């Protein structure tokens, strides 16, 4: 986490023309990486968060790595998230490994309609433990929750795997936007909390926060 950002740039999510020079429009920055098999929806997830749009139609696999910035405000603190969208294809793995070290948070996605993308989560977690910082924030996301007719992974299976690894979990949809913003807000809150807790600030538990805020797909809600 960078606590003292430099001058505002013209990067996405900022409004430099309204800020005086050397007055950044954020208080903290954090690097977040999107990981998971090719086709699980990482790029769509990022576009939905950044632009509120869904890229339907032909699937264009990411080549290498790309990033977008977005500033979110949590409890009065502006957190600039630098979000790295990685290629899920095996042949780009060595490129993405180099970026793990600098990431404070990882969003690990599988596709609820694709069993192998779920089965590969354990391998992704092994890779994360090998290359990422030890205290990196990890969140497991079961994406494409809008496609209930093709679901092959039950929500409970995602919950169980997440519990085994002690990470927060929710199902998401890059198409409808379900839980997309929440995933990034929860990360921003955690990063803010880690950056320096105020004396009167209650402790923050990212798993509890996600559990209390997440929406469930209508087919699976039993509350
Ligand atoms: N129905 C539905 N389709 C989705 C969703 N997210 C992504 N898709 C579709 O899934 C395909 C793959 O999405 P991408 O976001 O490009 O996948 P990716 O994980 O970035 O893939 P790589 O770049 O190869 O790693 C595209 O055809 C998307 O339109 C979702 O939440 N719901
Ligand atoms: Mg992609």
Short mmCIF file of C-alpha atoms and ligand atoms in Angstrom, two decimals:
data_model
loop_
_atom_site.label_atom_id
_atom_site.label_comp_id
_atom_site.label_asym_id
_atom_site.label_seq_id
_atom_site.Cartn_x
_atom_site.Cartn_y
_atom_site.Cartn_z
CA UNK A 1 0.00 0.00 0.00
CA UNK A 2 1.31 3.41 -0.90
CA UNK A 3 0.26 5.86 1.79
CA UNK A 4 1.75 9.00 0.25
CA UNK A 5 0.70 9.20 -3.36
CA UNK A 6 2.50 11.40 -5.82
CA UNK A 7 0.98 14.07 -8.01
CA UNK A 8 -2.34 13.28 -9.64
CA UNK A 9 -1.95 11.77 -13.06
CA UNK A 10 -4.33 11.59 -15.96
CA UNK A 11 -5.04 7.93 -15.15
CA UNK A 12 -8.55 6.54 -15.22
CA UNK A 13 -10.85 7.41 -12.35
CA UNK A 14 -9.24 10.74 -11.60
CA UNK A 15 -10.18 14.33 -12.35
CA UNK A 16 -6.86 16.15 -12.54
CA UNK A 17 -8.26 19.33 -14.02
CA UNK A 18 -10.21 19.99 -10.82
CA UNK A 19 -7.26 19.27 -8.54
CA UNK A 20 -4.43 21.73 -7.99
CA UNK A 21 -0.97 20.43 -8.95
CA UNK A 22 0.49 18.03 -6.38
CA UNK A 23 -2.90 17.51 -4.78
CA UNK A 24 -3.90 13.93 -5.58
CA UNK A 25 -7.57 13.08 -5.48
CA UNK A 26 -6.98 10.01 -3.36
CA UNK A 27 -5.56 9.20 0.06
CA UNK A 28 -4.27 5.67 -0.46
CA UNK A 29 -3.41 3.40 -3.33
CA UNK A 30 -3.62 -0.37 -3.56
CA UNK A 31 -2.77 -2.92 -6.24
CA UNK A 32 -5.34 -5.58 -6.96
CA UNK A 33 -4.91 -8.51 -9.37
CA UNK A 34 -7.62 -10.49 -11.12
CA UNK A 35 -6.70 -14.17 -11.44
CA UNK A 36 -8.35 -17.34 -12.69
CA UNK A 37 -8.63 -19.56 -15.75
CA UNK A 38 -9.11 -18.13 -19.21
CA UNK A 39 -12.77 -17.35 -19.89
CA UNK A 40 -14.00 -17.07 -16.29
CA UNK A 41 -14.82 -13.39 -16.87
CA UNK A 42 -11.94 -11.37 -15.38
CA UNK A 43 -11.87 -8.72 -18.09
CA UNK A 44 -15.68 -8.38 -18.06
CA UNK A 45 -15.58 -8.13 -14.27
CA UNK A 46 -13.14 -5.24 -14.46
CA UNK A 47 -15.05 -3.45 -17.24
CA UNK A 48 -18.29 -3.81 -15.29
CA UNK A 49 -16.66 -2.22 -12.25
CA UNK A 50 -14.86 0.50 -14.19
CA UNK A 51 -17.50 1.47 -16.76
CA UNK A 52 -20.71 -0.23 -15.62
CA UNK A 53 -20.91 -2.08 -18.93
CA UNK A 54 -20.88 -5.73 -19.99
CA UNK A 55 -18.80 -6.95 -22.92
CA UNK A 56 -21.04 -9.53 -24.55
CA UNK A 57 -20.37 -11.26 -27.85
CA UNK A 58 -17.13 -12.76 -29.04
CA UNK A 59 -14.69 -13.69 -26.33
CA UNK A 60 -11.34 -11.96 -26.78
CA UNK A 61 -8.76 -13.50 -24.48
CA UNK A 62 -6.44 -11.07 -22.71
CA UNK A 63 -2.86 -11.13 -23.91
CA UNK A 64 -0.32 -10.71 -21.12
CA UNK A 65 -1.56 -8.16 -18.59
CA UNK A 66 -3.44 -4.85 -18.55
CA UNK A 67 -4.56 -2.45 -15.85
CA UNK A 68 -7.17 0.18 -14.98
CA UNK A 69 -7.42 2.63 -12.10
CA UNK A 70 -10.51 3.50 -10.15
CA UNK A 71 -10.90 5.60 -7.03
CA UNK A 72 -13.46 4.40 -4.50
CA UNK A 73 -14.40 6.17 -1.28
CA UNK A 74 -14.73 4.05 1.84
CA UNK A 75 -15.66 5.66 5.16
CA UNK A 76 -14.42 9.02 3.94
CA UNK A 77 -11.08 7.71 2.63
CA UNK A 78 -10.42 7.77 -1.11
CA UNK A 79 -8.64 4.61 -2.17
CA UNK A 80 -7.17 4.45 -5.63
CA UNK A 81 -7.28 0.87 -6.79
CA UNK A 82 -4.86 -0.08 -9.52
CA UNK A 83 -6.43 -3.20 -10.92
CA UNK A 84 -4.37 -5.63 -12.97
CA UNK A 85 -6.27 -7.84 -15.36
CA UNK A 86 -4.20 -10.92 -16.12
CA UNK A 87 -4.41 -13.43 -18.96
CA UNK A 88 -5.72 -16.78 -17.76
CA UNK A 89 -4.06 -18.73 -20.53
CA UNK A 90 -1.21 -20.95 -19.38
CA UNK A 91 1.28 -19.52 -21.87
CA UNK A 92 1.19 -16.12 -20.13
CA UNK A 93 1.77 -17.45 -16.61
CA UNK A 94 5.43 -16.48 -16.43
CA UNK A 95 4.50 -12.89 -17.36
CA UNK A 96 1.89 -12.61 -14.62
CA UNK A 97 4.03 -14.23 -11.90
CA UNK A 98 6.24 -11.16 -11.94
CA UNK A 99 3.29 -9.00 -10.83
CA UNK A 100 2.16 -11.06 -7.83
CA UNK A 101 4.83 -9.65 -5.55
CA UNK A 102 3.49 -6.08 -5.69
CA UNK A 103 -0.17 -6.96 -5.23
CA UNK A 104 -1.94 -6.23 -1.95
CA UNK A 105 -5.11 -8.04 -2.98
CA UNK A 106 -6.10 -10.84 -5.34
CA UNK A 107 -9.54 -11.56 -6.72
CA UNK A 108 -9.56 -15.22 -7.73
CA UNK A 109 -12.39 -16.09 -10.10
CA UNK A 110 -13.92 -19.31 -11.34
CA UNK A 111 -16.92 -19.78 -13.60
CA UNK A 112 -19.92 -21.49 -11.95
CA UNK A 113 -20.75 -23.09 -15.35
CA UNK A 114 -17.25 -24.53 -15.84
CA UNK A 115 -16.10 -27.33 -13.52
CA UNK A 116 -12.43 -27.28 -14.50
CA UNK A 117 -12.19 -23.56 -13.68
CA UNK A 118 -13.37 -24.47 -10.15
CA UNK A 119 -11.12 -27.52 -9.88
CA UNK A 120 -8.14 -25.38 -10.84
CA UNK A 121 -8.68 -22.99 -7.92
CA UNK A 122 -6.45 -25.12 -5.67
CA UNK A 123 -3.64 -24.85 -8.22
CA UNK A 124 -4.16 -21.09 -8.37
CA UNK A 125 -3.93 -20.89 -4.59
CA UNK A 126 -0.70 -22.91 -4.62
CA UNK A 127 0.70 -20.50 -7.18
CA UNK A 128 -0.45 -17.53 -5.10
CA UNK A 129 1.29 -18.90 -2.03
CA UNK A 130 4.44 -19.34 -4.05
CA UNK A 131 4.59 -15.91 -5.69
CA UNK A 132 2.47 -13.43 -3.72
CA UNK A 133 3.14 -11.60 -0.45
CA UNK A 134 2.28 -13.67 2.59
CA UNK A 135 -0.33 -11.23 3.89
CA UNK A 136 -2.01 -10.63 0.51
CA UNK A 137 -5.81 -10.29 0.74
CA UNK A 138 -7.49 -13.06 -1.27
CA UNK A 139 -11.15 -13.26 -2.25
CA UNK A 140 -12.75 -16.21 -4.06
CA UNK A 141 -15.46 -15.31 -6.58
CA UNK A 142 -17.82 -17.67 -8.42
CA UNK A 143 -18.62 -15.64 -11.53
CA UNK A 144 -21.42 -15.95 -14.15
CA UNK A 145 -24.03 -16.45 -11.43
CA UNK A 146 -26.62 -15.06 -13.88
CA UNK A 147 -26.43 -18.26 -15.96
CA UNK A 148 -28.37 -20.47 -13.57
CA UNK A 149 -29.45 -22.95 -16.25
CA UNK A 150 -25.84 -23.97 -16.92
CA UNK A 151 -24.65 -23.99 -13.33
CA UNK A 152 -22.41 -26.97 -12.47
CA UNK A 153 -20.82 -25.66 -9.27
CA UNK A 154 -23.13 -25.21 -6.30
CA UNK A 155 -22.79 -22.12 -4.20
CA UNK A 156 -22.11 -24.37 -1.18
CA UNK A 157 -19.06 -25.86 -2.95
CA UNK A 158 -17.59 -22.40 -3.36
CA UNK A 159 -18.39 -21.59 0.27
CA UNK A 160 -16.70 -24.81 1.46
CA UNK A 161 -13.54 -24.24 -0.54
CA UNK A 162 -13.31 -20.65 0.66
CA UNK A 163 -13.79 -21.73 4.27
CA UNK A 164 -11.02 -24.32 3.87
CA UNK A 165 -8.60 -21.59 2.81
CA UNK A 166 -9.99 -18.96 5.19
CA UNK A 167 -10.91 -16.48 2.46
CA UNK A 168 -14.13 -14.53 1.80
CA UNK A 169 -16.40 -15.85 -0.93
CA UNK A 170 -19.32 -14.72 -3.01
CA UNK A 171 -20.94 -15.42 -6.32
CA UNK A 172 -20.86 -12.60 -8.84
CA UNK A 173 -22.04 -11.64 -12.29
CA UNK A 174 -20.00 -9.43 -14.55
CA UNK A 175 -23.12 -9.35 -16.74
CA UNK A 176 -25.68 -8.05 -14.24
CA UNK A 177 -23.12 -6.42 -11.95
CA UNK A 178 -24.15 -8.53 -8.95
CA UNK A 179 -21.57 -8.15 -6.15
CA UNK A 180 -18.98 -6.66 -8.52
CA UNK A 181 -18.64 -3.32 -6.76
CA UNK A 182 -18.87 -5.00 -3.38
CA UNK A 183 -15.79 -7.11 -4.14
CA UNK A 184 -13.69 -4.01 -4.76
CA UNK A 185 -15.23 -2.03 -1.89
CA UNK A 186 -14.44 -4.84 0.53
CA UNK A 187 -10.84 -4.89 -0.70
CA UNK A 188 -10.60 -1.10 -0.39
CA UNK A 189 -11.97 -1.24 3.15
CA UNK A 190 -9.48 -3.93 4.13
CA UNK A 191 -6.57 -1.97 2.63
CA UNK A 192 -7.70 1.19 4.40
CA UNK A 193 -7.98 -0.69 7.67
CA UNK A 194 -4.51 -2.14 7.26
CA UNK A 195 -3.02 1.24 6.38
CA UNK A 196 -3.76 2.64 9.79
CA UNK A 197 -6.60 2.13 12.16
CA UNK A 198 -7.96 5.19 13.96
CA UNK A 199 -8.22 4.85 17.77
CA UNK A 200 -12.03 4.93 17.77
CA UNK A 201 -12.42 2.79 14.67
CA UNK A 202 -13.93 -0.67 15.18
CA UNK A 203 -11.94 -3.62 13.86
CA UNK A 204 -12.77 -4.72 10.32
CA UNK A 205 -13.30 -8.35 9.32
CA UNK A 206 -13.50 -8.66 5.56
CA UNK A 207 -15.26 -12.06 5.67
CA UNK A 208 -17.98 -10.78 8.00
CA UNK A 209 -18.40 -7.67 5.85
CA UNK A 210 -18.77 -9.69 2.65
CA UNK A 211 -21.21 -12.13 4.32
CA UNK A 212 -23.38 -9.27 5.56
CA UNK A 213 -23.41 -7.35 2.28
CA UNK A 214 -23.41 -9.92 -0.51
CA UNK A 215 -26.40 -10.61 -2.69
CA UNK A 216 -27.26 -14.18 -3.56
CA UNK A 217 -28.53 -15.30 -6.97
CA UNK A 218 -32.32 -15.50 -6.83
CA UNK A 219 -32.31 -19.24 -7.52
CA UNK A 220 -30.18 -19.86 -4.40
CA UNK A 221 -31.48 -17.41 -1.85
CA UNK A 222 -33.09 -19.18 1.07
CA UNK A 223 -33.13 -16.36 3.60
N1 LIG B 1 -23.34 -14.71 -18.72
C1 LIG B 1 -22.16 -14.22 -18.36
N2 LIG B 1 -21.13 -14.22 -19.23
C2 LIG B 1 -19.95 -13.71 -18.81
C3 LIG B 1 -19.77 -13.18 -17.51
N3 LIG B 1 -18.50 -12.74 -17.40
C4 LIG B 1 -17.92 -12.98 -18.59
N4 LIG B 1 -18.78 -13.57 -19.44
C5 LIG B 1 -18.49 -14.03 -20.81
O1 LIG B 1 -17.42 -14.98 -20.70
C6 LIG B 1 -16.48 -14.81 -21.77
C7 LIG B 1 -15.09 -14.60 -21.22
O2 LIG B 1 -15.03 -13.38 -20.51
P1 LIG B 1 -13.63 -12.60 -20.29
O3 LIG B 1 -13.91 -11.55 -19.28
O4 LIG B 1 -13.05 -12.18 -21.56
O5 LIG B 1 -12.74 -13.77 -19.65
P2 LIG B 1 -11.27 -13.66 -19.01
O6 LIG B 1 -11.31 -14.33 -17.69
O7 LIG B 1 -10.82 -12.26 -19.04
O8 LIG B 1 -10.41 -14.55 -20.01
P3 LIG B 1 -8.80 -14.40 -20.31
O9 LIG B 1 -8.54 -13.00 -20.69
O10 LIG B 1 -8.49 -15.37 -21.42
O11 LIG B 1 -8.10 -14.82 -19.05
C8 LIG B 1 -17.00 -13.67 -22.62
O12 LIG B 1 -17.70 -14.21 -23.72
C9 LIG B 1 -17.95 -12.92 -21.71
O13 LIG B 1 -18.99 -12.27 -22.42
C10 LIG B 1 -20.89 -13.20 -16.60
O14 LIG B 1 -20.84 -12.79 -15.44
N5 LIG B 1 -22.05 -13.74 -17.08
MG1 LIG B 2 -9.35 -11.28 -20.05
#
